[in-house]
CSV table of C-alpha atoms in Angstrom, one decimal:
chain,number,residue,atom,x,y,z
A,1,MET,CA,27.3,-3.9,-3.9
A,2,ALA,CA,24.4,-5.4,-1.7
A,3,SER,CA,25.3,-7.0,1.7
A,4,THR,CA,24.1,-10.4,1.9
A,5,ARG,CA,21.3,-9.6,4.6
A,6,ASP,CA,19.8,-7.3,1.7
A,7,THR,CA,20.4,-10.4,-0.9
A,8,ILE,CA,18.2,-12.6,1.5
A,9,LEU,CA,15.6,-9.9,2.2
A,10,GLY,CA,15.2,-9.0,-1.8
A,11,ALA,CA,14.7,-13.3,-2.4
A,12,ALA,CA,12.6,-13.3,0.4
A,13,LEU,CA,10.4,-10.6,-1.3
A,14,GLY,CA,10.0,-12.3,-4.4
A,15,LEU,CA,9.5,-15.8,-2.9
A,16,PHE,CA,7.0,-14.6,-0.3
A,17,ALA,CA,5.0,-12.5,-3.0
A,18,GLU,CA,4.7,-15.9,-5.1
A,19,ARG,CA,4.3,-18.1,-2.3
A,20,GLY,CA,2.9,-16.6,0.5
A,21,PHE,CA,4.5,-17.2,4.3
A,22,HIS,CA,3.4,-20.7,4.0
A,23,GLY,CA,4.8,-22.0,0.6
A,24,ALA,CA,7.8,-20.5,0.8
A,25,SER,CA,11.0,-22.8,2.5
A,26,MET,CA,14.2,-21.4,4.0
A,27,PRO,CA,16.1,-23.8,1.5
A,28,GLU,CA,14.4,-22.7,-1.7
A,29,LEU,CA,15.1,-19.0,-0.2
A,30,ALA,CA,19.0,-19.9,-0.2
A,31,GLY,CA,19.0,-21.2,-3.7
A,32,ARG,CA,17.3,-17.9,-4.8
A,33,ALA,CA,19.5,-15.9,-2.8
A,34,GLY,CA,22.6,-17.7,-3.9
A,35,VAL,CA,23.5,-18.2,-0.7
A,36,ALA,CA,24.4,-21.4,1.2
A,37,SER,CA,21.2,-23.1,2.9
A,38,GLY,CA,22.4,-22.6,6.5
A,39,THR,CA,23.2,-18.9,5.7
A,40,PRO,CA,19.6,-17.4,5.9
A,41,TYR,CA,19.6,-18.4,9.6
A,42,ARG,CA,23.0,-16.5,10.6
A,43,HIS,CA,20.9,-13.3,9.7
A,44,PHE,CA,17.5,-14.2,10.9
A,45,GLU,CA,16.7,-16.7,13.5
A,46,SER,CA,13.4,-18.1,11.6
A,47,LYS,CA,11.4,-18.0,8.7
A,48,GLU,CA,9.0,-15.5,11.4
A,49,GLN,CA,11.5,-13.2,12.0
A,50,LEU,CA,12.5,-13.1,8.2
A,51,VAL,CA,9.0,-12.4,6.8
A,52,ASN,CA,8.4,-9.6,9.3
A,53,ALA,CA,11.9,-8.0,8.3
A,54,VAL,CA,10.8,-8.2,4.9
A,55,TYR,CA,7.0,-6.6,6.1
A,56,ARG,CA,8.8,-3.9,7.9
A,57,ARG,CA,11.1,-3.1,5.0
A,58,CYS,CA,8.3,-2.8,2.5
A,59,LYS,CA,5.9,-0.6,4.6
A,60,ARG,CA,8.6,1.8,5.7
A,61,GLU,CA,9.5,2.0,1.7
A,62,LEU,CA,5.7,2.5,1.0
A,63,MET,CA,5.2,5.3,3.6
A,64,GLU,CA,8.1,7.3,2.4
A,65,SER,CA,7.2,7.0,-1.0
A,66,LEU,CA,3.6,8.2,-0.2
A,67,PHE,CA,4.2,11.0,2.1
A,68,GLY,CA,8.2,12.2,1.9
A,69,GLY,CA,8.0,16.0,0.9
A,70,PHE,CA,4.0,15.6,1.0
A,71,PRO,CA,2.5,18.9,-0.5
A,72,TYR,CA,0.5,19.1,2.7
A,73,ASP,CA,-0.3,22.8,2.3
A,74,ALA,CA,-2.2,22.0,-0.7
A,75,THR,CA,-5.9,21.9,-1.3
A,76,GLU,CA,-7.6,18.8,-0.3
A,77,ARG,CA,-8.4,17.7,-4.0
A,78,ASP,CA,-4.7,18.5,-4.7
A,79,GLN,CA,-3.7,16.2,-1.8
A,80,PHE,CA,-5.9,13.6,-2.8
A,81,ARG,CA,-4.7,13.5,-6.3
A,82,VAL,CA,-0.9,13.5,-5.2
A,83,PHE,CA,-1.8,10.4,-2.8
A,84,PHE,CA,-3.5,8.6,-5.3
A,85,PHE,CA,-0.9,8.9,-8.5
A,86,ARG,CA,2.2,8.2,-5.5
A,87,ILE,CA,0.1,4.9,-5.1
A,88,VAL,CA,0.1,4.5,-8.7
A,89,GLY,CA,3.5,5.2,-9.5
A,90,PHE,CA,5.1,3.3,-6.3
A,91,PHE,CA,3.6,0.1,-7.1
A,92,LYS,CA,4.0,-0.1,-10.7
A,93,GLU,CA,7.7,0.6,-9.9
A,94,ARG,CA,7.6,-2.4,-7.2
A,95,PRO,CA,5.2,-4.5,-8.1
A,96,GLU,CA,6.0,-7.2,-5.7
A,97,VAL,CA,5.8,-5.4,-2.9
A,98,PHE,CA,2.1,-5.1,-3.3
A,99,ASP,CA,1.6,-8.9,-3.9
A,100,PHE,CA,3.3,-9.2,-0.4
A,101,LEU,CA,1.7,-6.9,1.2
A,102,GLU,CA,-1.9,-8.2,-0.2
A,103,LEU,CA,-0.6,-11.8,1.3
A,104,HIS,CA,0.4,-10.3,4.6
A,105,HIS,CA,-1.5,-8.4,6.1
A,106,HIS,CA,-2.8,-9.1,9.8
A,107,GLN,CA,-1.2,-12.4,9.7
A,108,PRO,CA,-1.0,-14.1,12.9
A,109,TYR,CA,3.1,-14.6,12.2
A,110,LEU,CA,3.6,-10.8,12.4
A,111,ASP,CA,5.3,-9.2,15.5
A,112,ARG,CA,3.7,-6.6,17.5
A,113,ASP,CA,5.9,-3.9,15.7
A,114,ASN,CA,4.6,-4.6,12.5
A,115,LEU,CA,1.0,-4.7,13.5
A,116,GLU,CA,1.6,-1.1,15.1
A,117,LEU,CA,3.8,0.0,11.7
A,118,GLU,CA,0.8,-1.1,9.9
A,119,VAL,CA,-1.5,1.3,12.1
A,120,GLN,CA,1.1,4.1,11.8
A,121,SER,CA,0.9,3.4,8.0
A,122,LEU,CA,-2.4,4.4,7.8
A,123,THR,CA,-2.8,7.4,10.1
A,124,PRO,CA,-1.8,10.0,7.5
A,125,ALA,CA,-4.6,9.2,5.4
A,126,LEU,CA,-7.1,8.8,8.0
A,127,VAL,CA,-6.1,11.9,9.5
A,128,PHE,CA,-6.7,13.6,5.9
A,129,PHE,CA,-9.9,11.9,5.2
A,130,GLU,CA,-11.1,12.8,8.8
A,131,HIS,CA,-10.1,16.6,8.4
A,132,ALA,CA,-11.8,16.7,5.1
A,133,ARG,CA,-14.8,14.9,6.5
A,134,ARG,CA,-15.1,17.5,9.2
A,135,ALA,CA,-14.8,20.3,6.3
A,136,LYS,CA,-17.5,18.7,4.7
A,137,ILE,CA,-15.3,18.4,1.7
A,138,THR,CA,-15.9,14.3,2.0
A,139,ARG,CA,-18.9,12.3,2.3
A,140,ALA,CA,-20.4,11.9,5.8
A,141,VAL,CA,-18.8,8.6,6.1
A,142,PRO,CA,-15.9,7.0,8.6
A,143,GLU,CA,-12.5,8.0,7.2
A,144,LYS,CA,-11.7,4.2,7.3
A,145,ALA,CA,-14.5,3.4,5.1
A,146,LEU,CA,-13.4,6.1,2.6
A,147,LEU,CA,-9.6,5.2,2.4
A,148,ALA,CA,-11.1,1.5,1.8
A,149,ILE,CA,-13.0,3.0,-0.9
A,150,VAL,CA,-9.8,4.6,-2.4
A,151,TRP,CA,-8.0,1.4,-1.8
A,152,GLY,CA,-10.6,-0.7,-3.4
A,153,ILE,CA,-10.8,1.3,-6.9
A,154,PHE,CA,-6.8,1.3,-6.9
A,155,SER,CA,-6.4,-2.5,-6.1
A,156,GLY,CA,-9.3,-3.6,-8.1
A,157,LEU,CA,-7.5,-1.9,-11.3
A,158,TRP,CA,-3.9,-3.1,-10.5
A,159,LYS,CA,-5.4,-6.6,-9.8
A,160,ALA,CA,-7.0,-6.5,-13.2
A,161,GLU,CA,-4.0,-5.4,-15.2
A,162,ARG,CA,-1.5,-7.8,-13.1
A,163,LEU,CA,-4.2,-10.5,-14.2
A,164,GLY,CA,-3.9,-9.6,-17.6
A,165,TYR,CA,-7.7,-8.9,-17.7
A,166,LEU,CA,-7.0,-5.0,-18.3
A,167,GLU,CA,-4.2,-2.7,-19.7
A,168,THR,CA,-4.2,0.5,-17.7
A,169,THR,CA,-2.7,3.7,-19.5
A,170,GLN,CA,-2.0,6.9,-17.9
A,171,GLU,CA,-5.3,8.2,-18.9
A,172,LEU,CA,-7.3,5.4,-17.5
A,173,TRP,CA,-5.4,6.1,-14.2
A,174,ALA,CA,-6.4,9.6,-14.4
A,175,GLN,CA,-10.1,8.7,-15.3
A,176,SER,CA,-9.9,6.4,-12.3
A,177,GLU,CA,-8.5,9.1,-9.8
A,178,ALA,CA,-11.3,11.4,-10.7
A,179,CYS,CA,-13.9,8.5,-10.3
A,180,ALA,CA,-12.0,7.5,-6.9
A,181,TRP,CA,-12.5,11.5,-5.6
A,182,ASP,CA,-16.0,11.6,-7.0
A,183,ALA,CA,-17.0,8.2,-4.6
A,184,VAL,CA,-15.5,10.1,-1.7
A,185,ARG,CA,-16.1,13.8,-1.8
A,186,ARG,CA,-19.5,15.2,-0.8
A,187,PRO,CA,-21.9,15.7,-3.4
A,188,GLU,CA,-22.7,19.2,-4.3
A,189,PRO,CA,-26.6,20.4,-3.3
A,190,HIS,CA,-28.8,20.4,-6.1
A,191,SER,CA,-30.0,24.0,-7.0
A,192,GLU,CA,-33.6,24.2,-6.4
A,193,ASN,CA,-33.5,27.4,-9.0
A,194,THR,CA,-35.1,25.0,-12.0
A,195,ALA,CA,-34.9,28.5,-14.1
């Protein structure tokens, strides 16, 4: 059985994902959690402390899903494929986490620990792209740009589906993963032999 604190965190995730930080009120949160209006304040001193707790939980859950038991000994191409499909799988299971994180990245109410957690969460992907760039597997583009390109492909499709503009299938996600890889991989040199 979930603790009262966990129940409040779950309700807060849904409310913050829908309304954002400023659009969510603590009385509404208490109602969603099915607790008395003062109960959230017994667990969290303020709405800022609560949103930081939700952010920390979401980031850790995402990082574990993406990098737990990751096949670091696989080829770069296979690692990329695993990473991309783990992103797809995680957010299909937890769409409210995507909505929440998209609304709350780099906001002034995030505490220093969460800002550091954000940097930590990007590090494995950035290390991958830095290594792949140096090995001349990916384009000679800064690793942050490569990661942004891949995220843009995923999040663009995901948002289009969430808004009802597009119905994604496993085949479409596979095609999208191939497009994302093509966008960041180093092009093969054109053959000068035209024979």
